[in-house]
Coordinates of C-alpha atoms in Angstrom, one line a residue:
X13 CA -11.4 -6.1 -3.5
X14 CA -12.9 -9.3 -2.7
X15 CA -15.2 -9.3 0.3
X16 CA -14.4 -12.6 2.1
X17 CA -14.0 -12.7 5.8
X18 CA -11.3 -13.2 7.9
X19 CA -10.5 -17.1 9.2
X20 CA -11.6 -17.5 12.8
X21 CA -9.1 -16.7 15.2
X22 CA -6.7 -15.7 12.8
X23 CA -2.8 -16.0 13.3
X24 CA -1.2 -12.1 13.5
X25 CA 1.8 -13.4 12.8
X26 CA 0.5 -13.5 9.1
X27 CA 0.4 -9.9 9.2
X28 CA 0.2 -7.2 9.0
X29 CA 2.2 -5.4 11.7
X30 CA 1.3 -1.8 10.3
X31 CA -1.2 -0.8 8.3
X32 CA -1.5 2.7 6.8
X33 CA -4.7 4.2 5.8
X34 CA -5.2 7.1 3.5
X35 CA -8.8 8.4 4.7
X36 CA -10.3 9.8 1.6
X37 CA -13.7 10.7 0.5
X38 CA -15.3 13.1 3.0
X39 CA -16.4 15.8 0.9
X40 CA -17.9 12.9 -1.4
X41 CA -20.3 11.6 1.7
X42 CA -21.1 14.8 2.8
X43 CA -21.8 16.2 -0.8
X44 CA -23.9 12.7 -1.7
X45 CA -26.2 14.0 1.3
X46 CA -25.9 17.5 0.6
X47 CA -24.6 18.4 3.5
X48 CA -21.1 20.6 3.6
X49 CA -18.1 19.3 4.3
X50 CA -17.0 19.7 7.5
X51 CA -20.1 17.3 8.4
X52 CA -17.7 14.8 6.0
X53 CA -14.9 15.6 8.1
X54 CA -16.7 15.2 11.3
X55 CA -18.1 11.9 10.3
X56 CA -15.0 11.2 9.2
X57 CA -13.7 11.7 12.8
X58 CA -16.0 8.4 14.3
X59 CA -14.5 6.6 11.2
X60 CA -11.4 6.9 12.7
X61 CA -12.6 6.2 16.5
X62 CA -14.1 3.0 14.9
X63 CA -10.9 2.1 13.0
X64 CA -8.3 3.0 16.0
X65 CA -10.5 0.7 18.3
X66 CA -11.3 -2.3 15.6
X67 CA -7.5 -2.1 15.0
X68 CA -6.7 -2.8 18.7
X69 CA -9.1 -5.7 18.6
X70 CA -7.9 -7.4 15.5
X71 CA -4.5 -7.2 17.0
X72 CA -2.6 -5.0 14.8
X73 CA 0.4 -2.9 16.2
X74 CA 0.6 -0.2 14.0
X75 CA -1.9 1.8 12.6
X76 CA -1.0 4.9 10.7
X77 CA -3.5 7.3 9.2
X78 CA -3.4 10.4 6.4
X79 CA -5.2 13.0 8.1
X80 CA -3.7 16.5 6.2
X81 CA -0.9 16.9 3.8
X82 CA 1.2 19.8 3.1
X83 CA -1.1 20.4 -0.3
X84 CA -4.3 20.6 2.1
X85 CA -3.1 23.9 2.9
X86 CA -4.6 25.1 -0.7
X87 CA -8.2 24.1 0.2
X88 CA -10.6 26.8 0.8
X89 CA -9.4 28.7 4.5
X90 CA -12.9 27.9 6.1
X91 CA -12.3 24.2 5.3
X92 CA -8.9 24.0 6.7
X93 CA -10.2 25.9 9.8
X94 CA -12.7 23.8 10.3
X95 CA -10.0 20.6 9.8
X96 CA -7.9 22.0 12.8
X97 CA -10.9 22.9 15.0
X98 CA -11.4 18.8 14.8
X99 CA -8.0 18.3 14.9
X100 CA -8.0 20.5 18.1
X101 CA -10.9 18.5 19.2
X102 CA -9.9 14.7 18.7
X103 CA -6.4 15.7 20.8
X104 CA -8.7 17.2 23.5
X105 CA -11.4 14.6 23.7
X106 CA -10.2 11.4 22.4
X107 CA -7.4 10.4 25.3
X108 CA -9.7 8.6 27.2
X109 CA -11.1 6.7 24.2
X110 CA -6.8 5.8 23.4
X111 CA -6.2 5.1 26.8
X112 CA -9.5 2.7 26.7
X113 CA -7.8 0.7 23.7
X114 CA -4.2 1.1 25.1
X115 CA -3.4 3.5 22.2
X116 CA 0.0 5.2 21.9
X117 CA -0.2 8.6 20.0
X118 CA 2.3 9.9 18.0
X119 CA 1.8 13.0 15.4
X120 CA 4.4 12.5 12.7
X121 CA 4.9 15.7 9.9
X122 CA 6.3 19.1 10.1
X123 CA 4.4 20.9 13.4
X124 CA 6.1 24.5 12.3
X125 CA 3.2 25.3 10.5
X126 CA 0.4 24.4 12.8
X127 CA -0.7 26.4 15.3
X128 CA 1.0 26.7 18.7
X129 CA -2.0 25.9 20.8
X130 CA -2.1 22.7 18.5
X131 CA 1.7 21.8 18.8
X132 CA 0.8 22.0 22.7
X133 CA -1.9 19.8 22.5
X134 CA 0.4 17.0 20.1
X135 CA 3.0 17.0 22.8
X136 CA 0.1 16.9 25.9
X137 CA -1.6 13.9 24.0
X138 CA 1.4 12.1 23.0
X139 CA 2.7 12.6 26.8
X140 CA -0.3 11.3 27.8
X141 CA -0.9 8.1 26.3
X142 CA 3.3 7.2 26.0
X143 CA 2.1 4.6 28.6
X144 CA 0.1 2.5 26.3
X145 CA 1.6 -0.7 25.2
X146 CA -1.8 -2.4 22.8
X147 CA -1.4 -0.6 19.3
X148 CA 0.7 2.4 18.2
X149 CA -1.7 5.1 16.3
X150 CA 0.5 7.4 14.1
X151 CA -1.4 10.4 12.8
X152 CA 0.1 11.8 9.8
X153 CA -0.7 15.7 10.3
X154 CA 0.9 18.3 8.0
X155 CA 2.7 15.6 6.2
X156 CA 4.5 15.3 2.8
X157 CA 6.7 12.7 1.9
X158 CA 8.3 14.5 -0.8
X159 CA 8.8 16.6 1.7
X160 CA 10.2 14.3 4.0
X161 CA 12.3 13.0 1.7
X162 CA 14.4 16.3 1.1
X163 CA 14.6 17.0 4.8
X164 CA 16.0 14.0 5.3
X165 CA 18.4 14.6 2.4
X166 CA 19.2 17.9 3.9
X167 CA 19.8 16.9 6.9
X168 CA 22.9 14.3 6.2
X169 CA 24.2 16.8 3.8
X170 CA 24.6 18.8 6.9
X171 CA 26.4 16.6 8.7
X172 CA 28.8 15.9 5.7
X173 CA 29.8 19.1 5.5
X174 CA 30.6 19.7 9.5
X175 CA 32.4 16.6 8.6
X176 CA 30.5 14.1 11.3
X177 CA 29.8 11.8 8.1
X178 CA 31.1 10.7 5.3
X179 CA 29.6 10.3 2.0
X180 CA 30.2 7.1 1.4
X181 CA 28.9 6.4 4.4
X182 CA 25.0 7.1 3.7
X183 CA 23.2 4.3 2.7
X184 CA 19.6 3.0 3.3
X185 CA 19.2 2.6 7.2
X186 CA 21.3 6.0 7.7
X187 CA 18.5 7.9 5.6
X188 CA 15.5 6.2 7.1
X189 CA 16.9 7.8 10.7
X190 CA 16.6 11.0 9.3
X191 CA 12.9 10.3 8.6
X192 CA 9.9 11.6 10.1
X193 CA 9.0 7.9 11.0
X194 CA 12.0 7.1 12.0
X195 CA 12.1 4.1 14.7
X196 CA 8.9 2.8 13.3
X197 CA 8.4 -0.1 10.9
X198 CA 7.5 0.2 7.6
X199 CA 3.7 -0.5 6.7
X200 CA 2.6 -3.8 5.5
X201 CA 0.0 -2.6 3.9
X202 CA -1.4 0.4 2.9
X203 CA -5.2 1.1 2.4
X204 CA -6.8 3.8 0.3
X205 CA -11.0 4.7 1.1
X206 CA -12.9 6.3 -1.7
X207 CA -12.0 4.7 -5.1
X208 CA -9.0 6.5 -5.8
X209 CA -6.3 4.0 -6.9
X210 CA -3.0 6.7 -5.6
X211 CA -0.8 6.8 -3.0
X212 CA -0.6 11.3 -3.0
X213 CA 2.8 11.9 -1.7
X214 CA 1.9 9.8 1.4
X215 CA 4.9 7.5 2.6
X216 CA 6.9 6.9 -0.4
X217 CA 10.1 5.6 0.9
X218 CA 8.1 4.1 3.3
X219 CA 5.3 1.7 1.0
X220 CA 8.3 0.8 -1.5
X221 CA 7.0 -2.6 -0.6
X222 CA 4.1 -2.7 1.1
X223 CA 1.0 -4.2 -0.2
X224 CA -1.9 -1.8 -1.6
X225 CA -5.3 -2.3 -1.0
X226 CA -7.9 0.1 -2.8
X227 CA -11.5 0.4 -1.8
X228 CA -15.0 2.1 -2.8
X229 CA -16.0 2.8 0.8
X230 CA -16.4 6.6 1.3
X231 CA -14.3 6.8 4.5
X232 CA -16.6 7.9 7.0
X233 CA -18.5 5.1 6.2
X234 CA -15.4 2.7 7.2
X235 CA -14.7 0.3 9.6
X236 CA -14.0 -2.3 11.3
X237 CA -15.7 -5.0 8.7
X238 CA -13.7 -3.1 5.7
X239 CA -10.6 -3.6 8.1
X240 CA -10.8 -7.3 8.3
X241 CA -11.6 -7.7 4.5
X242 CA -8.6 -5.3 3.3
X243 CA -6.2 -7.8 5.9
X244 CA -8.1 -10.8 4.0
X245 CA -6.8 -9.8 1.0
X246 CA -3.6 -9.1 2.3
X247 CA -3.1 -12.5 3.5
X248 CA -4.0 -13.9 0.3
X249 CA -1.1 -12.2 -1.5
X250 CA 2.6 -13.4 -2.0
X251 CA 5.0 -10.9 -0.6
X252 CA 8.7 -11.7 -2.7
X253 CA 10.1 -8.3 -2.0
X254 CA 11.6 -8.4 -5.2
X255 CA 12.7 -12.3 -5.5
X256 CA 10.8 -15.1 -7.0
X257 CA 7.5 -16.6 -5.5
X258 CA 7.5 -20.1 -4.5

């Protein structure tokens, strides 16, 4: 990815309106310091303070990050414990750093399996920053879009058999109400930390057109700066959505 900055007062309505972030490489920083990983994952943490709060500033609406998937379940238990206790701690501490950058909250993936002291604390947080108009932060938390996607499938297969719908009458803006994201706008762009060139069952209906942006930065050592020059590239792409380019 190329490394130039951003034009000087840039114009947002070049885009992009929401950008998604999968936050990978924790347990790489912590074990290049040989530290363990939860120390990743809490570093991990001020990458995301950083990135909610550079976001805001750079005027982008949407910001939606990868914080655990359904397959994060299979790490080691002290590693997932140690996951929700920050989890636990970012929707207990963080409100007044959203409410500082006019942050909207919204936890989007399946909640039955997370704790109910957790769930309590998703709907406090998201009740407490509804309010704030600046940027939308979607944190995807117990989230599979595979997942998602047969839910969603489920769910209107339900209704055809109660007989509310017809079959015929499914089609591409009936399924994406039946989404977990639902309401929101599909990402523009969609930004992978770490090296890793995969998307890992994160948003697939979702990023059938958005614009990928891989980069080497370990996330906990992201921000801001790595921000601008993933939108840099961004802008310097041609979008054609599956038409011909000018």
């Amino acid at each position: 990815m190329s490394s130039a900055p951003l034009p000087a007062n840039p114009d947002q309505a070049s885009g992009p309106q929401h950008v998604a972030i999968i936050m990978d490489g924790n347990g790489r920083w912590a074990k290049a310091r040989g530290l363990p990983r939860v120390a990743g994952h809490r570093r991990g943490a001020d990458a995301v303070r950083r990135v909610v709060r550079g976001a805001g500033e750079l005027g982008i609406p949407i910001l939606t990050l990868f914080a655990f998937s359904t397959e994060n379940w299979t790490r080691p238990a002290d590693e997932v414990a140690d996951l929700m206790g920050l989890l636990r701690h970012y929707l207990r501490n963080e409100l007044e750093e959203l409410r500082k950058n006019g942050a909207r909250l919204r936890v989007i993936g399946n909640r039955d399996g997370l704790a109910g002291d957790i769930v309590r604390d998703i709907a406090d947080a998201e009740r407490m920053t509804s309010g704030n108009t600046r940027i939308d932060v979607n944190i995807c938390m117990n989230y599979g879009a595979r997942d998602e996607i047969v839910r969603a499938a489920r769910n209107l297969a339900k209704q055809v058999a109660k007989g509310e719908i017809t079959v015929d009458s499914i089609d591409q803006h009936s399924f994406e109400r039946e989404l977990l994201t639902a309401g929101v706008p599909d990402p523009d762009l969609l930004i992978r930390t770490s090296g890793e060139q995969r998307i890992s069952n994160f948003l697939l209906w979702q990023c059938a057109y958005s614009e990928l942006v891989f980069v080497d930065t370990l996330w906990p050592d992201f921000g801001k700066e790595h921000l601008e020059q993933a939108i840099a590239e961004f802008r310097r792409r041609e979008r054609r959505y599956g038409g011909v380019g000018s």
